[in-house]
CSV table of N, CA, C and O in Angstrom, one decimal:
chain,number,residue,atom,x,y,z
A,9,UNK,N,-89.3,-14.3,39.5
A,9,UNK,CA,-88.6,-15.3,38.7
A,9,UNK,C,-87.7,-16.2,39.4
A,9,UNK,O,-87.1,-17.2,38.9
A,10,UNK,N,-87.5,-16.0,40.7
A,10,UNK,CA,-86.5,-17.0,41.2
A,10,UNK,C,-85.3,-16.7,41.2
A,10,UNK,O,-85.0,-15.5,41.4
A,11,UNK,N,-84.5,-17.7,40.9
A,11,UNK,CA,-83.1,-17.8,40.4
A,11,UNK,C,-83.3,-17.5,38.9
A,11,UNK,O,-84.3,-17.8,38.1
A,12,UNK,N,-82.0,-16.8,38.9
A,12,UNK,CA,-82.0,-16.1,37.0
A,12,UNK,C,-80.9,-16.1,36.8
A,12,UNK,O,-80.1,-15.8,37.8
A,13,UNK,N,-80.4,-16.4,35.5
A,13,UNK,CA,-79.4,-15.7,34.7
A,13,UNK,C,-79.3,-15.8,33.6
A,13,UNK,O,-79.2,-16.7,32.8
A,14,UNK,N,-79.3,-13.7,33.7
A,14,UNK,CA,-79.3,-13.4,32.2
A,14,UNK,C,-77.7,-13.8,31.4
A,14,UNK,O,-76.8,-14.2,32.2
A,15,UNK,N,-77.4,-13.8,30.4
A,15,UNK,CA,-76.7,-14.1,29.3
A,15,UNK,C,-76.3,-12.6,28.4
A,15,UNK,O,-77.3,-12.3,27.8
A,16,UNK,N,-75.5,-11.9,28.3
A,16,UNK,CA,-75.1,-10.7,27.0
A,16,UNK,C,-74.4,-11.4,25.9
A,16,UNK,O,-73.5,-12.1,26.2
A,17,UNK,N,-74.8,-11.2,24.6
A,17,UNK,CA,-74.8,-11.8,23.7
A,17,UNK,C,-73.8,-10.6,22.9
A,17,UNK,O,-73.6,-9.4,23.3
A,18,UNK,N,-73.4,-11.1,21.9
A,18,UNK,CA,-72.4,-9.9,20.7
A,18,UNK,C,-72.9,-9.1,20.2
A,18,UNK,O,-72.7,-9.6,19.1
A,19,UNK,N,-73.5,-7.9,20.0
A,19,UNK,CA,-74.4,-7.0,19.2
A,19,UNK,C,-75.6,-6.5,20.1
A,19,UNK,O,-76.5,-6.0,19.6
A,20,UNK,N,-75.6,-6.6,21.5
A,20,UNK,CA,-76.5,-5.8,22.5
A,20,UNK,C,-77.7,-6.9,22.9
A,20,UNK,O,-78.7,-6.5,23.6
A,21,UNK,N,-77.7,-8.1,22.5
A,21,UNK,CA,-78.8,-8.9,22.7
A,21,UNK,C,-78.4,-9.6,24.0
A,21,UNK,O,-77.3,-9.9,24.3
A,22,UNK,N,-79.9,-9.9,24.7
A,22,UNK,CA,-79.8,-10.9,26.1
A,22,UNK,C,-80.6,-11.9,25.7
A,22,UNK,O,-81.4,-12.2,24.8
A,23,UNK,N,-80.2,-12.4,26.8
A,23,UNK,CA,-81.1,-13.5,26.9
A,23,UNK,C,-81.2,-14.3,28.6
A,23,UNK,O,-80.4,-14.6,29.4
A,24,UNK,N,-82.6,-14.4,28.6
A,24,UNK,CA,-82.6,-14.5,30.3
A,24,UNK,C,-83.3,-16.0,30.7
A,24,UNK,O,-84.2,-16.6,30.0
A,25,UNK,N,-82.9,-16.4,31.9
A,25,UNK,CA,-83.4,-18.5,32.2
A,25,UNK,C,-83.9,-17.7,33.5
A,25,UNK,O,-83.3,-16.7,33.7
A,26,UNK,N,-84.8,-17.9,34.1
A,26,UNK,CA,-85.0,-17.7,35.1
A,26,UNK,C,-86.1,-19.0,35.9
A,26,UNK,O,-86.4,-19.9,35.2
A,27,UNK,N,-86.4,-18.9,37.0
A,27,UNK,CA,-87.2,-20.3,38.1
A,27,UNK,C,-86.0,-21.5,38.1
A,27,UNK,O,-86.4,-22.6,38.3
A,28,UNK,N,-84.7,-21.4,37.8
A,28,UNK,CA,-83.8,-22.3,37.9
A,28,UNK,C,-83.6,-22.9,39.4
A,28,UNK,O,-83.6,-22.1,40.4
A,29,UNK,N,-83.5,-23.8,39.5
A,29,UNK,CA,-83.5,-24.7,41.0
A,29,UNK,C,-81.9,-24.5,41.2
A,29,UNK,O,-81.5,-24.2,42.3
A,30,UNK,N,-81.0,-24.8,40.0
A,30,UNK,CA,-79.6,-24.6,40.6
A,30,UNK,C,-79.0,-24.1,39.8
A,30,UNK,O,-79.3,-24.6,38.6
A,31,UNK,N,-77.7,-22.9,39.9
A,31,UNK,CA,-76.9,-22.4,38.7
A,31,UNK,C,-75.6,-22.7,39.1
A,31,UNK,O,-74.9,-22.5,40.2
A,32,UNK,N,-75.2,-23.4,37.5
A,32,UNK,CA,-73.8,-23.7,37.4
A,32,UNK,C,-72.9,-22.8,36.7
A,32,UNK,O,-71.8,-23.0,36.1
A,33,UNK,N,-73.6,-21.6,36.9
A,33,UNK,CA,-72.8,-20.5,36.0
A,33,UNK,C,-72.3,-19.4,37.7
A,33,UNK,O,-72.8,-19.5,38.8
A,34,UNK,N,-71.4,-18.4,37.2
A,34,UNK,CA,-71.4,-17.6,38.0
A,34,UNK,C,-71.1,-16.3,37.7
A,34,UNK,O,-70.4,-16.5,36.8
A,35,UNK,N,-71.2,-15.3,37.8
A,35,UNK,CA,-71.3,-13.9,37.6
A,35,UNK,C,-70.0,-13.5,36.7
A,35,UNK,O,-68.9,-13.6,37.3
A,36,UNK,N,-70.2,-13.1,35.4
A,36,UNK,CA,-69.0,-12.6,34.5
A,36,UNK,C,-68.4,-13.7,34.0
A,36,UNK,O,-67.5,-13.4,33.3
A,37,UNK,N,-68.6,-15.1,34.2
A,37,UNK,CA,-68.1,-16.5,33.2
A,37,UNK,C,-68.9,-16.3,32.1
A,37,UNK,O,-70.1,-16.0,32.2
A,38,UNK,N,-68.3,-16.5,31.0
A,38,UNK,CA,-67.9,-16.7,29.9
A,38,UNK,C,-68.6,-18.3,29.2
A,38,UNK,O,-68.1,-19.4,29.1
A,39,UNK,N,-69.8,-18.0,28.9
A,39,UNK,CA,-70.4,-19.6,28.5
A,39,UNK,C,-70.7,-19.9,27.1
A,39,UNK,O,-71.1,-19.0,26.4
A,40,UNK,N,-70.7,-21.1,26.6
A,40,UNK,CA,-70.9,-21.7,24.9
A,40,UNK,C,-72.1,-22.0,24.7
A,40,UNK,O,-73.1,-22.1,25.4
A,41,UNK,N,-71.8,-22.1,23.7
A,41,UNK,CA,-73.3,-23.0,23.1
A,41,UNK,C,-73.2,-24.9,23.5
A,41,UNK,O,-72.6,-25.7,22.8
A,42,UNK,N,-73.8,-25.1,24.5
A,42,UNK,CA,-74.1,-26.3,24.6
A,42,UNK,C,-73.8,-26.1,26.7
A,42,UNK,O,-74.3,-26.9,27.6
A,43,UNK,N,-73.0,-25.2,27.0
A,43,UNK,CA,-73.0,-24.9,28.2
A,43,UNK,C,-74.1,-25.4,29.0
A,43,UNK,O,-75.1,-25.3,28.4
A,44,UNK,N,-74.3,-25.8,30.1
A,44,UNK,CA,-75.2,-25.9,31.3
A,44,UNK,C,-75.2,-24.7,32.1
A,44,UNK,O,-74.2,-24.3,32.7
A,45,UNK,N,-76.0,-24.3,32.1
A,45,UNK,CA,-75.9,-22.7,33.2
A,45,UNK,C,-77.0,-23.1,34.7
A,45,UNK,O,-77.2,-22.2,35.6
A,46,UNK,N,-77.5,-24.4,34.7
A,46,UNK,CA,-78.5,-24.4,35.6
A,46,UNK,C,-79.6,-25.5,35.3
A,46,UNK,O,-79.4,-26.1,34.2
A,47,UNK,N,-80.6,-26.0,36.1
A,47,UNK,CA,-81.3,-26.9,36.1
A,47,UNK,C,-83.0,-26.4,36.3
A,47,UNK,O,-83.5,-26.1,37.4
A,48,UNK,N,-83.6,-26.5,35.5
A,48,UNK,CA,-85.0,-25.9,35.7
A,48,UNK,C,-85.8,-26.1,37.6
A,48,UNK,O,-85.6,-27.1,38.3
A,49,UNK,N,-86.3,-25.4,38.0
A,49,UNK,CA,-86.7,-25.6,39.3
A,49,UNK,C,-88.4,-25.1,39.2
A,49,UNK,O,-89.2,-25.0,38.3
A,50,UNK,N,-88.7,-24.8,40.9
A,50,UNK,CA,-90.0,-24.0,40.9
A,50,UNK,C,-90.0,-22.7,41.6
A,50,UNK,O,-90.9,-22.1,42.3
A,51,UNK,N,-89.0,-22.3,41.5
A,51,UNK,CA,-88.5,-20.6,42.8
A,51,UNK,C,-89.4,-19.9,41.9
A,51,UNK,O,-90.0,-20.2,40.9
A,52,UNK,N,-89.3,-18.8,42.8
A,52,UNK,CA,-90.1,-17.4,42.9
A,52,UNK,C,-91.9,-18.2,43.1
A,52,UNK,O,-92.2,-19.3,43.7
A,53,UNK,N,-92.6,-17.4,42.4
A,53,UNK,CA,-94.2,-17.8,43.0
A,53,UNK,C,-94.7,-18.6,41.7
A,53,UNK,O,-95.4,-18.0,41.0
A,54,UNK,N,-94.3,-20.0,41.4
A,54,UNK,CA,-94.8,-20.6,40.6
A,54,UNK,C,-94.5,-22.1,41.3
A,54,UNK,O,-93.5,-22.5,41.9
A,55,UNK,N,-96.0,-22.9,40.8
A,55,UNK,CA,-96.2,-24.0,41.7
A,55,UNK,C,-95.5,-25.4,41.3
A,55,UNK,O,-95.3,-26.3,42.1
A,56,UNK,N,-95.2,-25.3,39.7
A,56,UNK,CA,-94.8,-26.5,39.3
A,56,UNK,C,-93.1,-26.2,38.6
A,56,UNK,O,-92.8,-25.1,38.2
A,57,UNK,N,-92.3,-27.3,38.6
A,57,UNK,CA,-91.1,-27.2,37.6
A,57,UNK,C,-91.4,-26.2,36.3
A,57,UNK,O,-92.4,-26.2,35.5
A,58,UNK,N,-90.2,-25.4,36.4
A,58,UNK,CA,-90.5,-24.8,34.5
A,58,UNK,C,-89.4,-23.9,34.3
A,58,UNK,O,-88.6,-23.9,35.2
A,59,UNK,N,-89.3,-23.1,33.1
A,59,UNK,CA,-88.1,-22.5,32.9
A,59,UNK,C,-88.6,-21.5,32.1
A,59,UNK,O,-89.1,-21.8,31.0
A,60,UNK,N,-88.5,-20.1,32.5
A,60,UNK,CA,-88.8,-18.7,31.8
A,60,UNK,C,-87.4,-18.7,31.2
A,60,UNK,O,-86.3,-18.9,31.8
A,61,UNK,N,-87.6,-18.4,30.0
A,61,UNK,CA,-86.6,-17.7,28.6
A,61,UNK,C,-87.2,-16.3,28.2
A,61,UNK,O,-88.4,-16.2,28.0
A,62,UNK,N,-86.5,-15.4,28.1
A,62,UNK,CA,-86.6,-14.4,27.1
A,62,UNK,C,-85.6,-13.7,26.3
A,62,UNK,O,-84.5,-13.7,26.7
A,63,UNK,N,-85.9,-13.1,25.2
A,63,UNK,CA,-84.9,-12.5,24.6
A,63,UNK,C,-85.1,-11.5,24.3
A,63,UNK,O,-86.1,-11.2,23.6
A,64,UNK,N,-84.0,-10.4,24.7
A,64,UNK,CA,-84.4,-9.0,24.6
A,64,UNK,C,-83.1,-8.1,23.5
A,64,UNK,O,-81.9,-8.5,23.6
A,65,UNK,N,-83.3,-7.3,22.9
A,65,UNK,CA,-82.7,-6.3,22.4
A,65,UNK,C,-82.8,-4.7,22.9
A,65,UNK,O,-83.8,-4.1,22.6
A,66,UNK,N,-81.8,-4.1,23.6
A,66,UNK,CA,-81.8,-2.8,24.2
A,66,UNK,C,-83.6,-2.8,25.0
A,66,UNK,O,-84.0,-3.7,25.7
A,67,UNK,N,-84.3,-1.6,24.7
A,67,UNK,CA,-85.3,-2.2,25.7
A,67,UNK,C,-86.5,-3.4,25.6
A,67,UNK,O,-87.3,-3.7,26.5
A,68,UNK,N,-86.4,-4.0,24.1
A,68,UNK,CA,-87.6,-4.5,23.7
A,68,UNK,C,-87.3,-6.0,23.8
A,68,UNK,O,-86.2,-6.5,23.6
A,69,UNK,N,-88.4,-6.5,24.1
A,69,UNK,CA,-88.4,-8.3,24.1
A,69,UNK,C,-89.1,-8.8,22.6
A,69,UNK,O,-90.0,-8.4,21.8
A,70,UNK,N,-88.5,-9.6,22.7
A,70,UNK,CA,-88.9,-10.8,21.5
A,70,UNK,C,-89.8,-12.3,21.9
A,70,UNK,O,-89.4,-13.0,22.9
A,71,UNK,N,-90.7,-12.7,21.3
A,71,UNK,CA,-90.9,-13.9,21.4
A,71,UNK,C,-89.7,-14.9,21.1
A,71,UNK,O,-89.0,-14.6,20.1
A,72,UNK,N,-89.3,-16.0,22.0
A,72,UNK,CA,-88.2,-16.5,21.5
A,72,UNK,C,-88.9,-17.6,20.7
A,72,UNK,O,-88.0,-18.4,20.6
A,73,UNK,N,-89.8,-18.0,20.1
A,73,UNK,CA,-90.3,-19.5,19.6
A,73,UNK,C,-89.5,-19.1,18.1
A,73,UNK,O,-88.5,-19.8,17.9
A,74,UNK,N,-89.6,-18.1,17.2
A,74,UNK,CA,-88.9,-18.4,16.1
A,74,UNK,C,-87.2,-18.4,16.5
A,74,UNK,O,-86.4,-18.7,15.5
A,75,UNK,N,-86.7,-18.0,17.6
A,75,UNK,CA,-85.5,-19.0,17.4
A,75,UNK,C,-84.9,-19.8,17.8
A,75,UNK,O,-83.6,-19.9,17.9
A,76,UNK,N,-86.0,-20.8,18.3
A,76,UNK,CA,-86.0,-22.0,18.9
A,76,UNK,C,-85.9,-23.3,18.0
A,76,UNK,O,-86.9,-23.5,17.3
A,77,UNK,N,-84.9,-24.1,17.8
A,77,UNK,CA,-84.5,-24.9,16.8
A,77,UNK,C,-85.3,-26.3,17.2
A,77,UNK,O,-85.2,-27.3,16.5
């Protein structure tokens, strides 16, 4: 995945950006809704720009498309 960073949310939920080219977040800050945490890139083993999202609860992942506005 590259550069990552995951997010802990209120109630045990994550949420993870990962192939970011640069992070403007840093370990234990504190970020909002509308925050910049990073800039999509191509790290780890993928050939073009893109940005992996996921959202997980304790061990299980979610599709994130239903809560994508």
């Amino acid at each position: 995945y590259g550069n990552r960073v995951p997010i802990r949310h209120a109630g045990g939920t994550m949420t993870a950006y990962a192939h970011l080219d640069s992070l403007h977040v840093k370990k234990g800050v504190k970020v909002g809704k509308g925050n910049a945490i990073g800039t999509i890139g191509s790290t780890g083993s993928v050939a073009t720009s893109q940005l992996h999202f996921e959202i997980r609860h304790g061990s299980k992942t979610y599709d994130p498309r239903p809560y994508l506005g």
